[in-house]
Amino acid sequence: MGEKSQQSAVSSQQSNVGAYGNTPDKKPKATRDEYGDTLLELGKKRQDIVVLDADLSCSTKTNKFATAFPERFFNMGIAEQDMIGTAAGLSLTGKVPFASTFAVFETGRAWDQIRLTVCYSNTNVKLVATHGGITVGEDGASHQALEDVALMRALPNMTVIVPADAAETASVINTIADYKGPVYVRLGRAKVPYIMPDDYKFRIGKAFVFHIGRDVNIVASGIMVAIAKKAAEMLSKDGLDTGVINMSTIKPLDGEALLKVAKSSKLIVTAEEHSVIGGLGGAVCEFLSENHPVPVKRVGIHDSFGCSGNPDELIKFHGLTAEDIVKTVKNAINHS
Amino acid sequence: MNAATKGKITDVKELENIAKKIRLHILHMLTRAGSGHTGGSLSAVDAAVAIYFSKMNFNPEDPSWKDRDRFILSKGHAAPLLYAIMAEAGYFPFETIGTLRKIESPLQGHPCCKSLPGVEVSTGSLGQGLSVANGMALGLRLDNNPAKVYCIMGDGEIQEGQIWEAAMTAAHYKIDNLCAVVDNNGLQIDGPVQKIMGIAPIHDKWAAFGWHVIDIDGHNMEEILRALDEAEGVKGKPTVLIANTTKGKGVSFFEGKVEYHGVAPSAEEYERAVKEINNG
Ligand SMILES: Cc1ncc(C[n+]2csc(CCOP(=O)(O)OP(=O)(O)O)c2C)c(N)n1
Ligand SMILES: [Mg+2]
């Protein structure tokens, strides 16, 4: 795995994500790194936390927990289906298992296991996957999960969360440890800037509204929140009052927040590092078409696989830059 | 102590009589439901009865009692077997068995832990139960809880790759508070297991995966009891019983018939079957 390349990832000075931090004094940090740190702290506080991994603990960062609490860490080998079943079994004896691997393998390889023994059985299993989206980088399409949110969102009882930065990730991990029921959390490999306000606290099902735009509102998740903020700034300079919403819980969707911004502007744009089919864009369209039909444009991966490259290049290649969002907005407005 | 209300039964004759009753319940349920899995429910009766009534600590009044032993029916299509045992054990009123597979019944076509307290985990998609059993066994061990975990699989089911992932896990983590059973009835849906996708040599495979393997006649109550005792004494590795069985056991015209895998008895077949079992 090209671990070195993460230096030049979305954190670089020129990059779209890196250029738009809220808290410039805090160095960008990968959400997976925060996961490793938060999990370690949780492990110190709570005996009931157990962690499973499928031979990727160095990449998912569960290795920190593993080193500190070897008796509560289970490396399952390269066997994701067995990992999910074992996690379900552990939860049925009162443990709170966090099961981690790459998002592709977690949600794809073990989908039926998640469906039966986690969702249908409604077990208290926390699926925290890293390496979501194209910013996985050089490893290419086989390792870039672009369908994971869709796969998890379709499952009854599942909560789906995509944090936008490291601080939100810490808040998410602590929150879901106290929540009873299946949760899927999608984290990234690349470093991302801090964009959430210092006093922000994540709540399941509650979006964070940075600003409500009178002309357009961008509903984003994950690394696209920072990019959406940059796009909003560019659009505002061009006279379009643009709002940004961090929809970090994709299921259950915050319909209240969505209605509010949909009613205040003529256009909604969704932005996600995921297929536009079945993810955030899909969820927003489903909700708005039934509750308050307004034009929606979806920025995301348009029915294709990813490819190799560095994360910044891939963001450009797949049309996920702030400029791409700006273009999408302007096209939509000019054609309306 | 919050133990089994029935107390444990070790008398072979008594267990055989319970097995007979369970077979009758299964046939009754399936006939009323008009659909369901006859062959695989009947083949696993004797092992399941021995496990539930001679070995397990459980309390139907308190299905989630934390010190209970756990039973996982990995081959979830044999749900009528699990329900018949649970009815006999007193988990729910006996009349409920007539609702199998009916709308809003707790007795779903395949076991659902959210519909029926006492079902440990939902099953029905084959190949998953052993992983869950491992997780439970590991969780109990972390808590120094001496409770045990039992898991019944089908012989066709062990074609699933996940079974062998779990087999590795159980040996790797030296899970010895688990006893698995393979209901080795030789048949799956499309035909004989050896013809569809050979699993032989089954004993050697489990042994090579690090398990203590005991071959038994899965319809001989004495042999089953002896094997379950032996399993309890095995330390540092998991135990699997290869229960050599006959699919459809107890009803001559279902026995060894691949066609009765997923077909319920007709009313006429039911009458004949009941007579056979009562006279047998
Ligand atoms: C993953 C999965 N694939 C297919 C099926 C459909 N199915 C139900 S029973 C069965 C055959 C099972 O054979 P075996 O394990 O030998 O069970 P038994 O003979 O004891 O009935 C199949 C293929 C299933 N339930 N789950
Ligand atoms: Mg079979």
XYZ file of C-alpha atoms and ligand atoms in Angstrom:
643
model
C 0.000 0.000 0.000
C 1.502 3.346 -0.953
C 1.450 4.774 2.544
C 3.968 7.442 1.651
C 1.665 9.102 -0.798
C -0.696 10.135 1.958
C 1.614 13.094 2.591
C 0.563 14.577 -0.705
C -3.056 13.602 -0.255
C -5.945 15.985 0.115
C -3.964 17.695 2.818
C -1.463 19.388 0.531
C -1.420 23.174 0.359
C -2.729 23.236 -3.182
C -5.401 20.648 -2.625
C -9.052 21.515 -2.603
C -9.688 20.036 0.779
C -6.555 21.274 2.460
C -6.935 24.821 1.313
C -10.194 25.251 3.124
C -9.780 24.494 6.809
C -11.823 26.176 9.496
C -9.128 25.810 12.088
C -5.893 26.595 10.307
C -3.841 26.068 13.476
C -4.763 22.376 13.600
C -2.867 20.191 11.148
C -5.008 18.064 8.844
C -5.579 14.563 10.155
C -7.033 11.469 8.526
C -10.337 10.361 9.992
C -8.890 6.846 10.311
C -6.066 8.202 12.474
C -8.580 9.857 14.746
C -10.503 6.581 14.895
C -7.417 4.762 16.121
C -6.814 7.387 18.809
C -10.421 7.604 19.945
C -10.794 3.844 20.060
C -7.737 3.595 22.268
C -9.210 6.132 24.697
C -12.556 4.345 24.668
C -10.785 1.090 25.425
C -9.222 2.657 28.508
C -12.596 3.827 29.761
C -14.723 0.842 28.892
C -14.089 -2.851 29.429
C -16.965 -3.853 27.153
C -15.331 -2.448 24.018
C -13.820 -5.167 21.831
C -12.240 -4.697 18.414
C -11.990 -6.957 15.384
C -9.980 -6.478 12.243
C -9.230 -8.499 9.126
C -5.484 -8.146 8.673
C -5.585 -4.400 8.060
C -5.165 -3.086 11.580
C -2.095 -1.074 10.567
C -4.170 0.754 7.977
C -7.465 1.040 9.848
C -5.487 2.112 12.930
C -7.116 -0.421 15.210
C -3.528 -1.526 15.895
C -3.314 1.069 18.660
C -6.156 -0.612 20.517
C -4.663 -4.015 19.699
C -1.346 -3.125 21.312
C -2.949 -1.686 24.421
C -5.630 -4.341 24.899
C -4.511 -7.554 23.195
C -7.074 -9.650 25.101
C -9.911 -7.554 23.707
C -8.617 -7.431 20.148
C -9.343 -10.181 17.639
C -7.473 -10.296 14.402
C -9.670 -12.489 12.239
C -7.235 -12.880 9.402
C -8.379 -12.175 5.871
C -11.892 -13.365 6.559
C -14.398 -10.531 6.580
C -17.509 -12.689 6.634
C -16.315 -14.541 9.697
C -15.329 -11.224 11.286
C -18.877 -9.903 11.025
C -20.435 -13.083 12.420
C -17.950 -13.178 15.273
C -18.656 -9.532 16.051
C -22.371 -10.309 16.158
C -21.709 -13.178 18.560
C -19.578 -10.983 20.815
C -22.302 -8.347 20.904
C -24.814 -11.004 21.926
C -22.798 -11.560 25.104
C -22.929 -7.861 25.959
C -19.703 -6.676 24.350
C -19.620 -3.626 22.098
C -17.628 -4.793 19.075
C -16.010 -2.417 16.606
C -15.235 -4.355 13.420
C -12.937 -2.664 10.941
C -11.428 -3.218 7.548
C -11.492 -1.356 4.240
C -14.945 -0.158 3.229
C -14.975 -2.280 0.061
C -14.415 -5.512 1.959
C -16.475 -4.613 5.008
C -19.640 -3.804 3.098
C -19.197 -5.802 -0.095
C -17.618 -9.070 0.918
C -19.670 -9.425 4.062
C -22.962 -7.829 3.021
C -25.139 -10.894 3.606
C -23.476 -11.427 6.980
C -24.211 -7.815 7.910
C -27.762 -8.222 6.681
C -28.531 -11.389 8.669
C -26.498 -11.294 11.850
C -26.181 -7.531 12.328
C -29.260 -5.852 10.864
C -31.949 -8.540 10.913
C -30.729 -9.733 14.302
C -30.393 -6.064 15.320
C -27.133 -6.673 17.138
C -25.037 -3.946 18.705
C -22.213 -4.116 16.179
C -20.238 -1.047 15.079
C -18.879 -1.351 11.568
C -16.189 1.264 11.179
C -14.627 1.045 7.750
C -11.710 3.060 6.460
C -10.557 3.744 2.910
C -13.922 4.937 1.683
C -14.022 6.782 -1.639
C -11.493 7.562 -4.349
C -8.996 9.312 -2.061
C -7.685 5.830 -1.269
C -5.493 6.840 -4.187
C -2.911 4.705 -5.899
C -4.366 1.317 -4.972
C -7.084 1.983 -7.513
C -10.627 0.844 -8.100
C -10.456 -2.553 -6.375
C -9.823 -0.722 -3.108
C -11.997 2.353 -3.570
C -15.447 1.888 -2.072
C -17.908 3.988 -4.048
C -21.011 1.928 -3.309
C -20.643 1.232 0.410
C -23.071 3.879 1.610
C -25.709 2.595 -0.825
C -25.151 -0.987 0.337
C -25.474 -0.091 4.006
C -28.286 2.412 3.582
C -30.569 -0.207 2.048
C -30.453 -2.326 5.206
C -33.202 -1.951 7.829
C -31.980 -1.031 11.343
C -28.696 0.332 9.999
C -27.453 3.828 10.834
C -25.007 5.279 8.294
C -22.521 8.007 9.199
C -19.825 9.753 7.145
C -17.870 12.235 9.272
C -16.312 15.281 7.649
C -13.169 15.736 9.720
C -11.146 14.234 12.549
C -12.941 16.152 15.298
C -16.307 14.985 14.065
C -14.932 11.447 13.818
C -13.983 11.468 17.496
C -17.453 12.695 18.382
C -19.062 10.060 16.141
C -17.064 7.180 17.615
C -17.853 8.210 21.185
C -21.514 8.680 20.324
C -22.011 5.316 18.652
C -20.283 3.501 21.503
C -23.220 4.622 23.659
C -25.872 3.988 21.023
C -27.456 0.536 20.909
C -27.828 -0.947 17.434
C -26.039 -1.461 14.130
C -23.970 1.443 12.811
C -21.841 1.860 9.722
C -19.192 4.593 9.805
C -17.236 5.437 6.689
C -13.783 6.907 7.201
C -11.048 7.972 4.820
C -7.412 7.247 4.265
C -6.199 10.747 3.388
C -5.601 13.624 5.745
C -8.403 16.159 5.864
C -8.543 19.639 7.392
C -10.541 20.511 10.471
C -13.698 22.250 9.336
C -16.264 21.772 12.078
C -16.589 24.488 14.753
C -14.675 23.818 17.954
C -17.829 23.477 20.055
C -19.556 21.142 17.602
C -20.900 17.877 18.959
C -22.163 15.166 16.641
C -25.661 13.825 17.154
C -27.053 10.870 15.183
C -29.508 12.101 12.573
C -28.678 15.791 13.019
C -27.132 17.678 10.131
C -24.892 20.663 10.744
C -25.927 23.758 8.810
C -23.021 26.141 8.271
C -25.206 28.663 6.504
C -28.584 28.623 4.769
C -28.244 29.950 1.228
C -30.970 32.014 -0.400
C -29.948 30.951 -3.906
C -28.493 27.496 -3.562
C -27.655 24.999 -0.818
C -25.002 22.315 -1.014
C -25.669 19.194 1.028
C -22.398 17.345 1.483
C -20.794 14.516 3.414
C -17.270 13.407 4.272
C -14.390 15.175 2.581
C -16.849 16.925 0.264
C -18.004 19.199 3.085
C -14.729 21.108 2.998
C -14.832 21.241 -0.792
C -18.446 22.422 -0.694
C -17.458 25.223 1.659
C -14.848 26.393 -0.787
C -17.366 26.219 -3.633
C -19.842 28.204 -1.566
C -17.281 30.913 -1.021
C -16.585 31.102 -4.737
C -20.284 31.212 -5.577
C -20.989 33.874 -2.999
C -18.299 36.043 -4.551
C -20.239 35.680 -7.800
C -23.368 36.925 -6.096
C -25.034 33.611 -5.379
C -25.872 33.195 -1.725
C -24.848 29.583 -1.125
C -25.422 27.471 1.955
C -23.527 24.393 3.076
C -24.925 21.527 5.113
C -22.848 18.728 6.574
C -25.188 15.748 6.307
C -22.916 13.429 8.257
C -25.721 11.037 9.142
C -26.971 9.713 5.840
C -29.408 7.387 7.544
C -31.587 8.436 9.262
C -31.509 11.508 7.053
C -32.161 14.840 8.765
C -35.348 15.642 6.864
C -36.056 18.690 8.981
C -32.794 20.387 8.068
C -33.214 19.371 4.460
C -36.713 20.819 4.236
C -35.520 24.060 5.748
C -32.782 24.604 3.181
C -34.906 23.303 0.303
C -37.590 25.837 1.147
C -35.131 28.705 1.302
C -33.535 28.214 -2.138
C -34.392 27.161 -5.666
C -31.605 24.628 -6.038
C -30.061 21.849 -3.963
C -26.701 20.353 -4.885
C -25.446 17.203 -3.211
C -21.739 16.446 -2.967
C -20.303 13.076 -1.987
C -17.186 10.990 -2.554
C -19.404 8.071 -3.547
C -21.595 6.948 -6.406
C -24.512 9.294 -6.998
C -26.609 6.134 -7.070
C -27.934 5.196 -3.663
C -25.739 7.393 -1.512
C -26.255 10.898 -0.149
C -27.478 12.220 -3.499
C -29.920 9.381 -3.842
C -31.171 9.808 -0.300
C -31.690 13.552 -0.700
C -33.563 13.071 -3.995
C -35.801 10.425 -2.473
C -36.665 12.653 0.435
C -37.206 15.876 -1.489
C -39.192 14.362 -4.329
C -41.698 13.074 -1.803
C -41.728 16.017 0.573
C -40.758 19.205 -1.225
C -39.800 18.744 -4.867
C -37.042 21.164 -5.907
C -34.351 20.764 -8.550
C -31.419 18.691 -7.275
C -28.029 18.230 -8.918
C -25.722 15.509 -7.681
C -21.968 15.890 -7.581
C -20.313 12.531 -7.030
C -19.092 9.540 -8.967
C -21.353 9.017 -11.946
C -21.807 5.289 -12.354
C -18.158 4.421 -12.745
C -15.320 2.785 -10.868
C -12.392 4.713 -9.519
C -8.799 4.443 -10.747
C -5.213 4.909 -9.600
C -3.650 8.278 -9.034
C -2.942 10.544 -6.122
C -5.971 11.779 -4.216
C -5.761 15.355 -5.508
C -5.531 14.139 -9.092
C -8.420 11.762 -8.518
C -10.626 14.482 -7.085
C -10.036 16.468 -10.274
C -10.330 13.461 -12.551
C -13.688 12.462 -11.103
C -15.104 15.982 -11.062
C -15.245 16.496 -7.318
C -13.430 19.855 -7.035
C -14.939 23.102 -5.784
C -14.762 24.325 -9.371
C -16.826 21.327 -10.446
C -19.468 22.161 -7.875
C -19.479 25.797 -9.004
C -19.907 24.695 -12.602
C -22.761 22.381 -11.670
C -24.539 25.188 -9.844
C -24.093 27.701 -12.633
C -25.235 25.263 -15.317
C -28.324 24.434 -13.320
C -29.180 28.079 -12.727
C -28.566 29.094 -16.345
C -30.819 26.353 -17.594
C -33.677 26.983 -15.220
C -29.653 -20.274 40.706
C -31.585 -19.489 37.621
C -31.261 -22.855 35.910
C -33.327 -24.939 33.537
C -36.829 -25.370 34.829
C -36.909 -28.964 33.647
C -33.686 -30.074 35.176
C -31.302 -32.069 33.073
C -32.321 -35.438 31.726
C -29.687 -38.112 31.333
C -31.904 -41.160 31.000
C -31.563 -42.469 27.467
C -35.120 -43.838 27.243
C -36.571 -40.564 28.431
C -34.548 -38.584 25.891
C -35.611 -40.987 23.153
C -39.214 -40.384 24.110
C -38.700 -36.638 23.933
C -37.130 -37.086 20.502
C -40.210 -38.997 19.405
C -42.451 -36.188 20.636
C -40.303 -33.606 18.883
C -40.625 -35.536 15.609
C -44.402 -35.540 16.011
C -44.434 -31.782 16.730
C -42.298 -31.137 13.649
C -44.607 -33.130 11.386
C -47.651 -31.451 12.893
C -46.218 -27.958 12.418
C -45.048 -28.593 8.883
C -48.313 -30.166 7.815
C -50.308 -27.254 9.206
C -47.963 -24.755 7.633
C -48.175 -26.533 4.287
C -44.558 -25.744 3.531
C -41.140 -26.005 5.147
C -38.164 -28.291 5.497
C -39.016 -31.796 6.572
C -35.904 -33.874 5.890
C -33.308 -31.727 7.645
C -35.571 -31.019 10.621
C -36.003 -34.732 11.279
C -32.362 -35.728 10.795
C -31.065 -33.413 13.509
C -33.690 -34.202 16.158
C -31.680 -36.603 18.286
C -28.559 -34.464 18.590
C -30.601 -31.331 19.293
C -32.704 -33.077 21.931
C -29.607 -34.433 23.646
C -27.980 -31.005 23.673
C -31.030 -29.119 24.937
C -32.352 -31.566 27.484
C -29.270 -33.336 28.779
C -26.648 -30.599 28.633
C -27.887 -27.062 28.421
C -28.635 -24.639 31.241
C -31.429 -22.336 30.178
C -34.531 -20.718 31.551
C -37.603 -20.229 29.358
C -38.877 -17.666 31.908
C -35.763 -15.593 31.355
C -34.496 -16.314 27.833
C -31.712 -13.730 28.058
C -30.368 -14.996 31.395
C -26.698 -14.211 31.047
C -25.366 -17.532 32.327
C -27.431 -19.648 29.931
C -25.796 -22.031 27.503
C -26.343 -20.984 23.889
C -27.699 -23.008 20.994
C -27.349 -21.807 17.420
C -29.186 -23.518 14.607
C -26.855 -22.549 11.802
C -28.909 -24.639 9.372
C -31.831 -22.300 9.952
C -34.165 -24.113 7.559
C -34.575 -26.736 10.288
C -36.506 -24.079 12.224
C -39.404 -26.475 13.008
C -36.943 -28.548 15.029
C -35.853 -25.544 17.082
C -39.452 -24.417 17.608
C -40.613 -27.887 18.607
C -37.849 -28.085 21.206
C -38.552 -24.597 22.489
C -42.272 -25.391 22.765
C -41.472 -28.597 24.620
C -39.095 -26.695 26.900
C -41.788 -24.120 27.655
C -40.552 -21.016 25.842
C -44.007 -20.323 24.435
C -47.512 -21.800 24.654
C -47.768 -25.056 22.806
C -50.624 -23.838 20.570
C -48.269 -21.322 19.010
C -46.622 -24.082 16.983
C -49.726 -24.051 14.785
C -48.767 -20.564 13.577
C -45.496 -21.622 11.926
C -44.867 -19.566 8.770
C -48.129 -17.645 9.186
C -48.425 -13.886 9.036
C -47.209 -12.150 12.220
C -46.202 -15.415 13.871
C -43.116 -15.421 16.110
C -42.318 -18.684 14.330
C -40.888 -17.233 11.152
C -39.964 -19.521 8.258
C -36.376 -19.312 9.450
C -35.469 -18.464 13.075
C -35.655 -14.766 13.930
C -34.200 -13.675 17.253
C -36.224 -10.475 17.249
C -39.512 -12.343 16.832
C -38.918 -15.142 19.294
C -37.043 -14.701 22.591
C -34.783 -17.681 23.144
C -33.586 -17.758 19.551
C -30.010 -16.561 19.979
C -29.425 -15.127 16.516
C -31.324 -15.071 13.253
C -30.254 -17.711 10.756
C -31.402 -18.961 7.356
C -28.575 -17.811 5.154
C -26.338 -20.841 5.462
C -22.760 -20.753 6.641
C -22.982 -18.050 9.284
C -23.862 -19.702 12.580
C -20.427 -20.995 13.490
C -18.919 -17.498 13.333
C -21.595 -16.194 15.674
C -21.063 -19.171 17.981
C -17.343 -18.333 18.097
C -18.108 -14.731 18.968
C -20.397 -15.797 21.788
C -17.830 -18.269 23.078
C -15.138 -15.567 23.039
C -17.435 -13.094 24.788
C -18.289 -15.622 27.499
C -14.622 -16.422 27.967
C -13.750 -12.735 28.378
C -16.297 -12.611 31.187
C -15.043 -15.835 32.775
C -18.530 -17.170 32.245
C -18.481 -20.987 32.157
C -21.527 -21.175 29.855
C -21.166 -23.252 26.697
C -22.139 -22.718 23.078
C -23.595 -25.359 20.740
C -23.995 -25.008 17.002
C -25.630 -27.364 14.492
C -24.649 -27.164 10.827
C -25.751 -29.093 7.761
C -23.334 -31.185 5.729
C -24.220 -29.258 2.585
C -23.841 -26.061 4.578
C -20.167 -26.718 5.198
C -19.556 -26.091 1.503
C -19.783 -22.419 2.478
C -16.356 -20.822 2.764
C -17.310 -18.920 5.897
C -17.626 -22.209 7.798
C -13.930 -22.822 7.227
C -13.045 -19.271 8.155
C -14.872 -19.899 11.418
C -13.254 -23.303 11.772
C -9.861 -21.599 11.642
C -10.959 -18.953 14.117
C -12.183 -21.487 16.681
C -8.907 -23.398 16.548
C -6.748 -20.273 16.441
C -8.400 -18.810 19.521
C -8.518 -22.231 21.225
C -12.247 -21.962 21.731
C -13.101 -24.925 23.927
C -16.412 -23.701 25.329
C -17.959 -24.541 21.969
C -19.261 -27.819 20.610
C -20.316 -27.936 16.970
C -22.330 -30.649 15.251
C -22.398 -31.480 11.551
C -25.684 -33.145 10.655
C -24.092 -35.474 8.139
C -27.221 -36.695 6.364
C -25.567 -36.942 2.954
C -28.134 -34.850 1.118
C -28.635 -31.249 0.132
C -31.267 -29.690 -2.168
C -30.063 -30.731 -5.596
C -28.897 -34.209 -4.624
C -26.290 -36.128 -2.614
C -23.662 -33.865 -1.079
C -20.846 -35.962 -2.524
C -22.299 -35.524 -6.009
C -23.065 -31.803 -5.797
C -19.816 -30.673 -4.166
C -17.824 -33.295 -2.324
C -16.903 -32.524 1.261
C -15.119 -35.800 2.045
C -13.034 -36.620 3.949
C -15.104 -34.677 6.442
C -13.420 -36.040 9.585
C -9.937 -35.292 8.269
C -10.890 -31.806 7.137
C -12.042 -30.738 10.605
C -9.071 -32.466 12.203
C -6.719 -30.677 9.821
C -8.350 -27.390 10.835
C -7.353 -28.092 14.426
C -10.568 -29.510 15.830
C -11.201 -32.472 18.075
C -13.468 -34.631 15.905
C -15.882 -37.297 17.164
C -17.757 -39.506 14.694
C -21.081 -40.799 15.941
C -24.298 -42.416 14.863
C -26.432 -39.304 15.075
C -29.549 -41.287 15.920
C -28.020 -43.288 18.757
C -28.814 -41.388 21.944
C -26.194 -43.174 23.990
C -23.478 -42.340 21.482
C -24.590 -38.725 21.302
C -24.510 -38.360 25.080
C -21.094 -39.942 25.306
C -19.764 -37.606 22.621
C -21.206 -34.544 24.331
C -19.526 -35.620 27.577
C -16.247 -36.132 25.769
C -16.543 -32.692 24.150
C -16.840 -31.057 27.560
C -13.564 -32.578 28.620
C -11.588 -31.371 25.601
C -9.478 -28.340 26.495
C -7.553 -25.924 24.288
C -9.378 -26.762 21.072
C -12.919 -26.825 19.723
C -14.865 -30.054 19.284
C -17.092 -31.088 16.404
C -19.392 -34.085 16.324
C -19.828 -35.615 12.909
C -23.325 -36.945 13.413
C -23.986 -39.533 10.746
C -27.688 -39.281 10.164
C -30.501 -40.115 7.776
C -32.403 -37.261 6.243
C -36.100 -37.553 7.122
C -35.270 -39.938 9.990
C -38.260 -41.556 11.680
C -40.606 -41.654 8.719
C -39.717 -44.489 6.357
C -41.081 -42.834 3.227
C -39.147 -39.600 3.895
C -35.880 -41.277 4.825
C -32.995 -40.654 2.456
C -35.296 -38.904 -0.010
C -33.848 -35.766 -1.484
C -37.368 -34.690 -2.588
C -38.418 -34.198 1.026
C -35.774 -31.592 1.722
C -38.123 -28.643 1.378
C -41.563 -30.198 1.145
C -44.081 -30.469 3.966
C -46.083 -33.664 4.498
C -49.531 -33.867 2.931
C -52.451 -34.588 5.264
C -52.392 -38.234 4.198
C -48.627 -38.532 4.639
C -48.989 -36.926 8.048
C -51.461 -39.598 9.200
C -49.175 -42.389 8.030
C -46.098 -40.726 9.542
C -47.706 -40.285 12.942
C -48.699 -43.951 12.990
C -45.170 -45.019 12.123
C -43.594 -42.892 14.808
C -46.082 -43.966 17.459
C -45.540 -47.622 16.624
C -41.785 -47.238 16.195
C -26.410 -19.068 1.703
C -27.542 -19.949 1.338
N -27.580 -20.496 0.095
C -28.597 -21.291 -0.255
C -29.617 -21.551 0.612
C -30.787 -22.425 0.191
N -30.756 -23.701 0.898
C -31.560 -23.964 1.943
S -31.310 -25.479 2.595
C -30.112 -25.831 1.455
C -29.415 -27.167 1.482
C -28.813 -27.428 2.798
O -28.238 -28.683 2.842
P -27.671 -29.218 4.206
O -26.798 -28.204 4.810
O -27.080 -30.543 3.964
O -28.964 -29.262 5.121
P -29.881 -30.490 5.481
O -29.533 -31.642 4.597
O -29.593 -30.784 6.895
O -31.284 -30.028 5.294
C -29.928 -24.761 0.594
C -28.979 -24.759 -0.535
C -29.556 -20.952 1.881
N -30.528 -21.116 2.785
N -28.498 -20.173 2.232
Mg -27.587 -32.432 4.382
